[in-house]
Coordinates of C-alpha atoms and ligand atoms in Angstrom, one line a residue:
M10 CA 14.7 36.8 5.1
L11 CA 12.4 34.6 4.0
P12 CA 12.7 31.4 1.5
V13 CA 11.9 31.9 -2.3
L14 CA 8.4 30.3 -2.9
T15 CA 8.7 27.1 -5.5
Y16 CA 6.4 24.1 -4.4
E17 CA 7.1 21.6 -7.5
P18 CA 5.2 18.1 -6.0
L19 CA 7.7 16.2 -8.2
D20 CA 11.1 17.8 -8.0
P21 CA 13.1 14.9 -6.0
A22 CA 13.7 17.2 -3.1
T23 CA 9.9 18.0 -2.6
V24 CA 8.7 14.2 -2.9
N25 CA 11.2 13.2 -0.3
N26 CA 10.5 15.6 2.2
P27 CA 7.6 18.2 0.8
Y28 CA 7.5 19.6 4.5
P29 CA 9.2 23.0 4.6
A30 CA 8.1 23.9 0.5
L31 CA 4.6 23.6 2.4
A32 CA 5.6 25.7 5.4
A33 CA 7.1 28.4 3.3
L34 CA 3.9 28.2 1.3
R35 CA 1.4 28.2 4.2
E36 CA 3.4 31.6 5.5
Q37 CA 3.8 33.5 2.9
A38 CA 1.2 32.8 0.1
P39 CA -1.5 30.5 2.2
V40 CA -4.0 31.0 -1.0
S41 CA -2.2 31.2 -3.6
W42 CA -2.3 30.3 -8.2
H43 CA 0.0 27.2 -8.7
D44 CA 0.4 27.5 -12.7
G45 CA 1.9 24.0 -13.1
M46 CA -1.1 23.0 -11.5
S47 CA -3.5 25.2 -12.9
S48 CA -4.9 25.8 -9.6
W49 CA -5.3 27.6 -6.6
L50 CA -2.8 25.7 -3.6
V51 CA -4.8 26.1 0.0
T52 CA -2.7 25.2 2.7
R53 CA -3.9 26.0 6.3
Y54 CA -5.9 24.1 8.2
A55 CA -8.7 26.8 9.0
D56 CA -9.1 27.6 4.8
C57 CA -9.0 24.1 4.1
T58 CA -12.4 22.8 6.3
A59 CA -14.1 26.2 5.2
V60 CA -13.5 25.1 1.6
L61 CA -14.5 21.2 2.4
R62 CA -17.4 22.7 4.6
D63 CA -18.8 24.7 1.8
H64 CA -19.9 21.4 -1.3
T65 CA -22.4 24.7 -2.3
V66 CA -19.4 26.5 -3.7
F67 CA -16.6 24.1 -4.1
A68 CA -17.9 21.0 -6.3
R69 CA -15.8 17.8 -6.4
D70 CA -18.6 17.1 -9.0
R71 CA -16.4 18.5 -12.4
R72 CA -19.9 18.5 -14.2
R73 CA -21.6 21.3 -12.0
T74 CA -18.4 23.2 -13.9
G75 CA -19.5 22.0 -17.0
Q76 CA -16.8 19.2 -17.7
A77 CA -17.2 15.7 -18.6
V78 CA -16.6 12.6 -16.4
P79 CA -16.3 9.6 -17.7
A80 CA -19.1 7.1 -16.4
A81 CA -16.2 4.7 -15.0
S82 CA -15.3 7.8 -12.8
L83 CA -19.1 7.8 -11.3
S84 CA -18.6 6.8 -7.9
V85 CA -19.3 8.1 -4.0
Q86 CA -15.7 10.0 -4.5
S87 CA -16.8 12.0 -7.9
L88 CA -20.4 12.8 -6.9
D89 CA -21.6 15.9 -4.5
P90 CA -24.8 15.8 -2.2
P91 CA -27.6 15.5 -2.8
D92 CA -26.9 12.7 -5.9
Q93 CA -24.1 11.2 -3.4
A94 CA -26.4 10.9 -0.3
G95 CA -27.8 7.7 -1.5
V96 CA -24.4 5.8 -2.2
R97 CA -22.5 7.4 0.6
S98 CA -25.2 6.4 3.3
L99 CA -25.4 2.5 1.6
F100 CA -21.5 2.2 2.2
M101 CA -21.6 4.0 5.9
N102 CA -24.0 1.6 7.2
A103 CA -22.4 -1.3 5.3
L104 CA -19.5 -0.8 7.2
R105 CA -20.9 0.1 10.3
A106 CA -22.5 -3.6 10.1
Q107 CA -19.3 -5.7 10.2
D108 CA -17.4 -6.9 12.8
L109 CA -14.5 -4.5 13.0
P110 CA -13.0 -5.4 15.9
G111 CA -12.8 -9.0 14.9
L112 CA -11.0 -7.6 11.2
E113 CA -8.8 -5.8 13.9
A114 CA -7.4 -9.0 15.5
R115 CA -7.6 -11.0 12.6
A116 CA -5.6 -8.3 10.9
R117 CA -3.0 -8.5 14.0
T118 CA -2.7 -12.1 13.3
R119 CA -1.6 -11.6 9.8
A120 CA 0.8 -8.4 10.6
T121 CA 2.7 -10.9 13.5
G122 CA 3.1 -13.6 11.3
L123 CA 3.9 -11.3 8.2
L124 CA 6.6 -9.9 10.8
R125 CA 7.7 -13.3 12.2
E126 CA 8.6 -14.4 8.0
A127 CA 10.2 -11.4 7.8
A128 CA 12.7 -11.9 10.7
E129 CA 13.5 -15.3 9.2
H130 CA 15.6 -13.1 6.8
P131 CA 18.8 -10.6 7.4
S132 CA 16.3 -8.2 5.8
F133 CA 13.0 -7.3 4.0
E134 CA 11.3 -5.2 1.8
A135 CA 8.9 -3.6 4.2
M136 CA 5.9 -2.1 1.5
A137 CA 6.1 -5.6 -0.4
E138 CA 6.5 -8.2 2.3
L139 CA 4.3 -6.3 5.3
A140 CA 2.5 -3.0 3.8
A141 CA 1.0 -4.4 1.0
P142 CA -0.1 -8.3 1.8
L143 CA -1.3 -6.9 5.0
S144 CA -3.6 -4.2 3.2
L145 CA -4.7 -6.7 1.2
S146 CA -5.9 -8.8 3.8
V147 CA -7.7 -6.2 5.4
V148 CA -9.3 -4.7 2.4
C149 CA -10.8 -8.1 1.0
D150 CA -11.4 -9.2 4.6
L151 CA -13.9 -5.8 5.0
L152 CA -15.3 -6.4 1.7
G153 CA -16.0 -10.0 2.1
V154 CA -14.1 -10.8 -1.6
D155 CA -11.4 -13.3 -2.3
E156 CA -7.5 -12.0 -2.5
P157 CA -7.0 -11.6 -6.2
P158 CA -3.0 -12.5 -6.6
L159 CA -0.7 -9.3 -4.9
A160 CA 1.6 -8.7 -7.7
E161 CA -0.9 -8.8 -10.7
F162 CA -3.3 -6.5 -8.7
A163 CA -0.2 -4.1 -7.0
A164 CA 0.5 -3.1 -10.6
A165 CA -3.1 -2.1 -11.7
S166 CA -3.3 -0.3 -7.9
D167 CA -0.2 1.2 -9.0
A168 CA -1.2 2.7 -12.1
I169 CA -4.1 3.8 -11.0
M170 CA -2.8 5.9 -8.4
R171 CA -0.3 7.2 -10.6
S172 CA -3.0 8.4 -12.9
M173 CA -4.1 10.7 -9.8
D174 CA -1.0 13.0 -11.3
G175 CA -2.3 13.3 -15.0
G176 CA -2.7 16.8 -14.8
L177 CA 1.5 17.2 -14.1
D178 CA 2.7 14.6 -16.5
P179 CA -0.4 13.6 -19.1
A180 CA 1.5 10.3 -20.3
L181 CA 0.4 8.5 -16.8
V182 CA -3.2 8.8 -17.7
E183 CA -3.8 5.5 -20.1
P184 CA -2.2 2.9 -18.1
G185 CA -4.6 4.5 -15.1
R186 CA -7.7 4.1 -17.5
K187 CA -6.5 0.9 -18.5
A188 CA -6.3 -0.4 -15.1
R189 CA -9.4 0.7 -13.8
E190 CA -11.0 -1.1 -17.1
E191 CA -9.2 -4.1 -15.8
L192 CA -10.5 -4.1 -12.3
T193 CA -13.9 -2.9 -13.4
T194 CA -14.3 -6.6 -14.4
L195 CA -13.1 -8.0 -11.4
V196 CA -15.3 -5.7 -9.7
D197 CA -18.3 -6.5 -11.5
S198 CA -17.9 -10.1 -11.1
W199 CA -18.5 -9.9 -7.2
F200 CA -22.1 -8.4 -7.9
T201 CA -22.5 -11.3 -10.2
D202 CA -21.4 -14.8 -9.1
T203 CA -18.3 -14.8 -7.0
G204 CA -20.0 -12.7 -4.0
R205 CA -19.3 -14.5 -0.8
P206 CA -22.8 -14.1 1.6
S207 CA -21.0 -12.0 4.5
G208 CA -18.8 -8.7 4.4
L209 CA -19.5 -5.2 3.3
L210 CA -20.5 -6.5 -0.1
A211 CA -22.9 -8.7 0.8
H212 CA -24.8 -5.8 2.6
V213 CA -24.4 -3.2 0.2
R214 CA -25.7 -6.0 -2.2
A215 CA -28.7 -6.8 0.2
H216 CA -29.7 -2.9 0.8
T217 CA -29.1 -1.3 -2.4
P218 CA -32.9 -0.4 -3.4
P219 CA -34.7 -3.0 -5.3
G220 CA -36.0 -0.1 -7.6
A221 CA -32.3 1.3 -8.3
G222 CA -31.6 2.1 -11.9
Q223 CA -28.7 1.9 -14.0
A224 CA -27.3 5.2 -12.9
E225 CA -27.5 4.1 -9.2
E226 CA -25.7 0.3 -10.0
L227 CA -22.9 2.1 -11.8
F228 CA -22.2 4.5 -8.8
V229 CA -22.5 1.8 -6.3
R230 CA -20.2 -0.9 -8.5
N231 CA -18.0 2.3 -9.1
T232 CA -17.6 2.7 -5.3
A233 CA -16.9 -0.9 -4.5
R234 CA -14.0 -0.6 -6.9
V235 CA -12.9 3.0 -5.3
M236 CA -13.1 1.0 -2.0
F237 CA -11.0 -1.8 -2.9
Q238 CA -8.5 0.3 -4.8
G239 CA -8.5 3.2 -2.8
G240 CA -8.4 1.4 0.1
Y241 CA -5.7 -0.8 -0.6
S242 CA -3.2 2.4 -1.7
T243 CA -3.9 4.0 1.1
T244 CA -3.3 1.7 3.5
T245 CA -0.6 0.5 2.0
A246 CA 0.8 3.7 1.8
A247 CA 0.0 5.0 5.5
I248 CA 1.7 1.6 6.9
G249 CA 4.5 2.2 4.7
N250 CA 5.0 5.9 5.9
A251 CA 4.4 5.1 9.7
L252 CA 7.0 2.2 9.7
H253 CA 9.4 5.2 8.0
T254 CA 8.7 7.0 10.8
L255 CA 9.1 4.8 13.5
T256 CA 12.3 3.2 12.0
T257 CA 13.5 7.3 11.7
H258 CA 12.2 7.8 15.6
P259 CA 13.9 5.2 17.9
Q260 CA 12.5 6.8 20.9
A261 CA 8.7 7.1 19.6
Q262 CA 9.1 3.0 18.7
E263 CA 10.5 2.5 22.2
Q264 CA 7.5 4.5 24.3
L265 CA 5.2 2.2 21.5
R266 CA 6.9 -0.8 22.6
T267 CA 6.5 0.1 26.2
D268 CA 3.5 1.5 26.9
P269 CA 0.4 -0.6 24.9
R270 CA -2.0 2.4 25.6
A271 CA 0.0 4.2 23.0
V272 CA -1.3 2.0 20.2
P273 CA -4.8 4.3 19.2
A274 CA -3.3 7.8 19.8
A275 CA 0.1 6.8 17.7
A276 CA -2.2 5.6 15.0
E277 CA -3.3 9.0 14.9
E278 CA -0.5 10.6 15.2
L279 CA 1.3 8.8 12.7
V280 CA -1.1 9.8 9.9
R281 CA -1.3 13.4 11.1
F282 CA 2.7 13.7 10.9
D283 CA 3.5 12.1 7.3
G284 CA -0.2 10.8 5.8
P285 CA -0.3 9.2 2.1
V286 CA -3.3 12.0 0.9
Q287 CA -1.4 14.8 0.1
G288 CA -4.4 16.7 -0.8
T289 CA -8.1 17.1 -2.5
S290 CA -9.3 19.0 -4.9
R291 CA -12.4 21.2 -6.0
T292 CA -13.9 23.2 -8.5
A293 CA -15.4 26.9 -7.2
T294 CA -18.6 26.7 -9.3
Q295 CA -19.2 30.4 -8.7
A296 CA -17.2 33.7 -7.6
S297 CA -16.0 33.1 -4.4
T298 CA -12.7 34.0 -1.9
I299 CA -10.9 32.3 0.3
A300 CA -9.1 33.9 3.3
G301 CA -10.1 37.7 1.5
I302 CA -8.1 36.0 -1.8
P303 CA -10.8 35.7 -4.7
I304 CA -11.8 32.4 -6.4
P305 CA -13.2 32.8 -10.0
A306 CA -15.7 30.6 -11.2
G307 CA -14.5 27.6 -12.7
D308 CA -11.1 27.7 -10.9
P309 CA -9.8 24.4 -9.3
V310 CA -8.9 24.8 -5.5
V311 CA -6.5 22.0 -4.1
L312 CA -6.7 21.7 -1.0
L313 CA -3.0 20.4 1.0
F314 CA -3.9 18.4 3.8
A315 CA -0.2 17.5 4.5
A316 CA 0.7 21.5 4.9
A317 CA -2.5 21.8 6.6
N318 CA -2.2 18.9 8.9
R319 CA 1.3 20.6 10.1
D320 CA -0.4 24.1 10.5
P321 CA 0.8 25.5 13.7
A322 CA -2.3 27.3 14.7
R323 CA -3.7 24.2 14.9
F324 CA -1.5 21.5 15.9
P325 CA 1.2 22.7 18.7
H326 CA 4.5 21.9 17.2
P327 CA 3.3 20.5 14.5
D328 CA 6.5 19.3 13.2
Q329 CA 6.9 16.7 16.4
L330 CA 6.0 13.8 16.5
L331 CA 4.1 13.3 19.6
L332 CA 2.6 9.7 20.0
D333 CA 0.5 11.0 22.9
R334 CA -1.3 14.2 20.7
R335 CA -4.4 14.7 22.1
D336 CA -7.2 17.2 20.0
N337 CA -5.7 15.7 17.1
R338 CA -8.2 16.4 14.2
H339 CA -6.3 16.0 11.3
L340 CA -7.1 16.3 8.0
G341 CA -5.4 12.4 6.9
Y342 CA -9.0 11.4 6.4
G343 CA -10.2 14.5 5.0
W344 CA -13.2 16.1 6.5
G345 CA -17.1 16.7 5.4
T346 CA -19.0 15.1 2.7
H347 CA -16.1 13.2 1.2
S348 CA -14.2 12.4 4.2
C349 CA -12.9 8.8 3.9
I350 CA -15.5 6.4 4.8
G351 CA -12.8 3.9 5.6
T352 CA -11.4 5.3 8.1
R353 CA -12.6 3.2 11.1
A354 CA -11.3 0.0 9.1
A355 CA -7.9 1.9 8.4
Q356 CA -7.7 2.8 11.9
A357 CA -8.1 -0.8 13.1
A358 CA -5.1 -2.0 10.3
L359 CA -2.7 0.8 11.6
R360 CA -3.3 -0.3 15.1
A361 CA -3.0 -3.6 14.5
T362 CA 0.2 -3.4 12.9
L363 CA 1.4 -1.1 15.6
D364 CA 0.6 -3.9 17.9
A365 CA 2.2 -6.5 16.3
L366 CA 5.3 -4.1 16.0
R367 CA 5.0 -3.4 19.7
T368 CA 4.8 -7.6 20.5
H369 CA 7.6 -8.3 18.2
P370 CA 10.8 -9.3 20.4
T371 CA 12.8 -6.7 18.6
P372 CA 12.3 -3.2 16.8
I373 CA 12.1 -2.6 13.0
L374 CA 15.1 -0.9 12.3
P375 CA 16.2 0.6 8.5
A376 CA 18.3 -1.2 6.3
G377 CA 19.3 0.7 3.4
T378 CA 18.3 3.5 1.3
A379 CA 14.0 4.1 1.4
R380 CA 13.0 5.5 -1.5
R381 CA 9.7 7.4 -2.4
Q382 CA 7.1 6.9 -5.4
P383 CA 7.5 10.0 -7.4
S384 CA 3.8 10.8 -6.6
A385 CA 2.4 14.5 -6.0
T386 CA -1.1 13.0 -4.9
M387 CA 0.0 9.8 -2.9
R388 CA 2.8 9.7 -0.5
T389 CA 4.0 6.2 -0.1
F390 CA 7.4 4.3 -0.4
A391 CA 8.5 2.3 -3.8
A392 CA 10.9 0.9 -1.3
L393 CA 11.5 0.5 2.4
P394 CA 13.9 -1.7 3.2
A395 CA 14.1 -2.7 6.9
T396 CA 15.7 -5.4 9.3
L397 CA 14.1 -7.3 12.3
H398 CA 17.4 -7.5 13.7
P399 CA 19.6 -5.4 15.6
Ligands
LIG24 C1 -4.7 4.8 6.4 C2 -5.7 4.0 5.3 C3 -7.0 5.4 4.5 C4 -5.6 7.2 4.3 C5 -5.3 8.1 5.1 C6 -7.3 7.6 3.4 C7 -7.7 9.4 3.0 C8 -8.5 9.3 2.8 C9 -8.7 11.0 2.4 C10 -8.3 11.9 3.0 C11 -10.3 10.7 1.8 C12 -10.7 12.2 1.3 C13 -10.3 12.3 -0.3 C14 -11.2 13.6 -0.3 O1 -11.7 14.6 0.4 O2 -11.4 14.1 -1.5 C15 -10.4 8.9 1.1 C16 -12.1 9.0 1.0 C17 -12.3 7.9 0.8 N1 -11.5 6.8 0.9 FE1 -10.0 6.4 2.3 N2 -7.8 6.3 3.4 C18 -7.7 5.1 3.9 C19 -8.0 3.8 3.6 C20 -9.5 3.5 3.4 C21 -10.0 2.7 3.5 C22 -9.5 1.1 4.0 C23 -11.1 2.7 2.6 C24 -12.1 1.4 2.3 C25 -11.9 -0.2 2.1 C26 -11.3 4.1 2.2 C27 -12.3 4.3 1.2 C28 -12.6 5.7 1.0 C29 -13.8 6.2 0.3 C30 -15.0 5.4 -0.9 C31 -13.7 7.2 0.0 C32 -14.7 8.2 -0.8 C33 -15.4 8.9 0.0 C34 -15.7 10.2 -0.8 O3 -15.9 10.6 -1.6 O4 -17.0 10.2 -0.4 N3 -10.0 4.6 2.3 N4 -9.9 8.6 2.2

């Protein structure tokens, strides 16, 4: 008999391991209405990519369905083509102009140093002492800005990240709004007096069309804030998830430690297997169908990347971690017009982490109970105790 369908993203058992509930949904009700989330949930890979391809019908920009979007939230992430095109290509071109191999080498040096420091203690907190400082270094290096104090920034970033679950818990909305305001002040300063002459934001500043109006300038600054905070929080989460997966899959870690060529494919497989971004949302601008299920105009649709990335119709043996998996076009970095702008930098950060782990004299092992952050949107750890002492 098939298990009873319940998907409660904030239920502690689901936060701990969402994959059985997502598999049940994918098998029994691949496109289904969720009362708690007031959205359609889409779980199959083919259906998720079909929706992401069709940005005419499935909008990211909620203004297209008559909803208000605060000015502070208008960025590359919330606009749709054609409004999105200018700001997206401005940032994509700026990323292409960066020395990413140099960024990866500096990230490797930083990760190696953090591991050495961690090894001086019997155990360490892998999120606070490795994933978070490394991600902050990488993102600030990429943008070309000075690193803010980690603890303060991490608290603001967590409030923003948690506010993405505001639909499920309205108490999370206001702290997120306040934190966004704080970061806006910092990001605005990069466009005035403290901007460095090199790095991604210098390129953005130099290539923003001289005739850009106030609206375009706002999109640019808000996008810089998304790159900074979103890039930091997803990269921190991705590194933490990868470390956890390796500590719980000792054979995979051993394979990585003995074969340097395994690193690039492993960096992809770790994001497919347990990536940070659980899904994304769109709104139907007109009556439509997904896999034959009628979707009324105005209904929100949540595409569950975490379910699609384990769809057996797309990935053979989806629940197995196969570090050398081929044809691994997972949805961990999204798809289409809103796919992750920072993918190449994020991949570099993950490869740098894996390289540093591989060359550290001892493997990384669990050193206590890991604790997940209770979040429906971002899969990450609140605590990840580890040791480098076998
Ligand atoms: C492993 C780390 C990362 C993962 C897994 C990740 C994942 C994602 C995903 C899934 C999306 C698409 C969301 C959607 O369709 O709604 C996205 C969008 C985005 N990401 Fe990342 N990301 C990572 C790191 C970064 C970094 C380092 C940056 C920049 C420094 C960045 C900047 C962005 C931006 C600006 C968008 C919005 C793009 C748009 O809407 O056009 N990300 N990311």
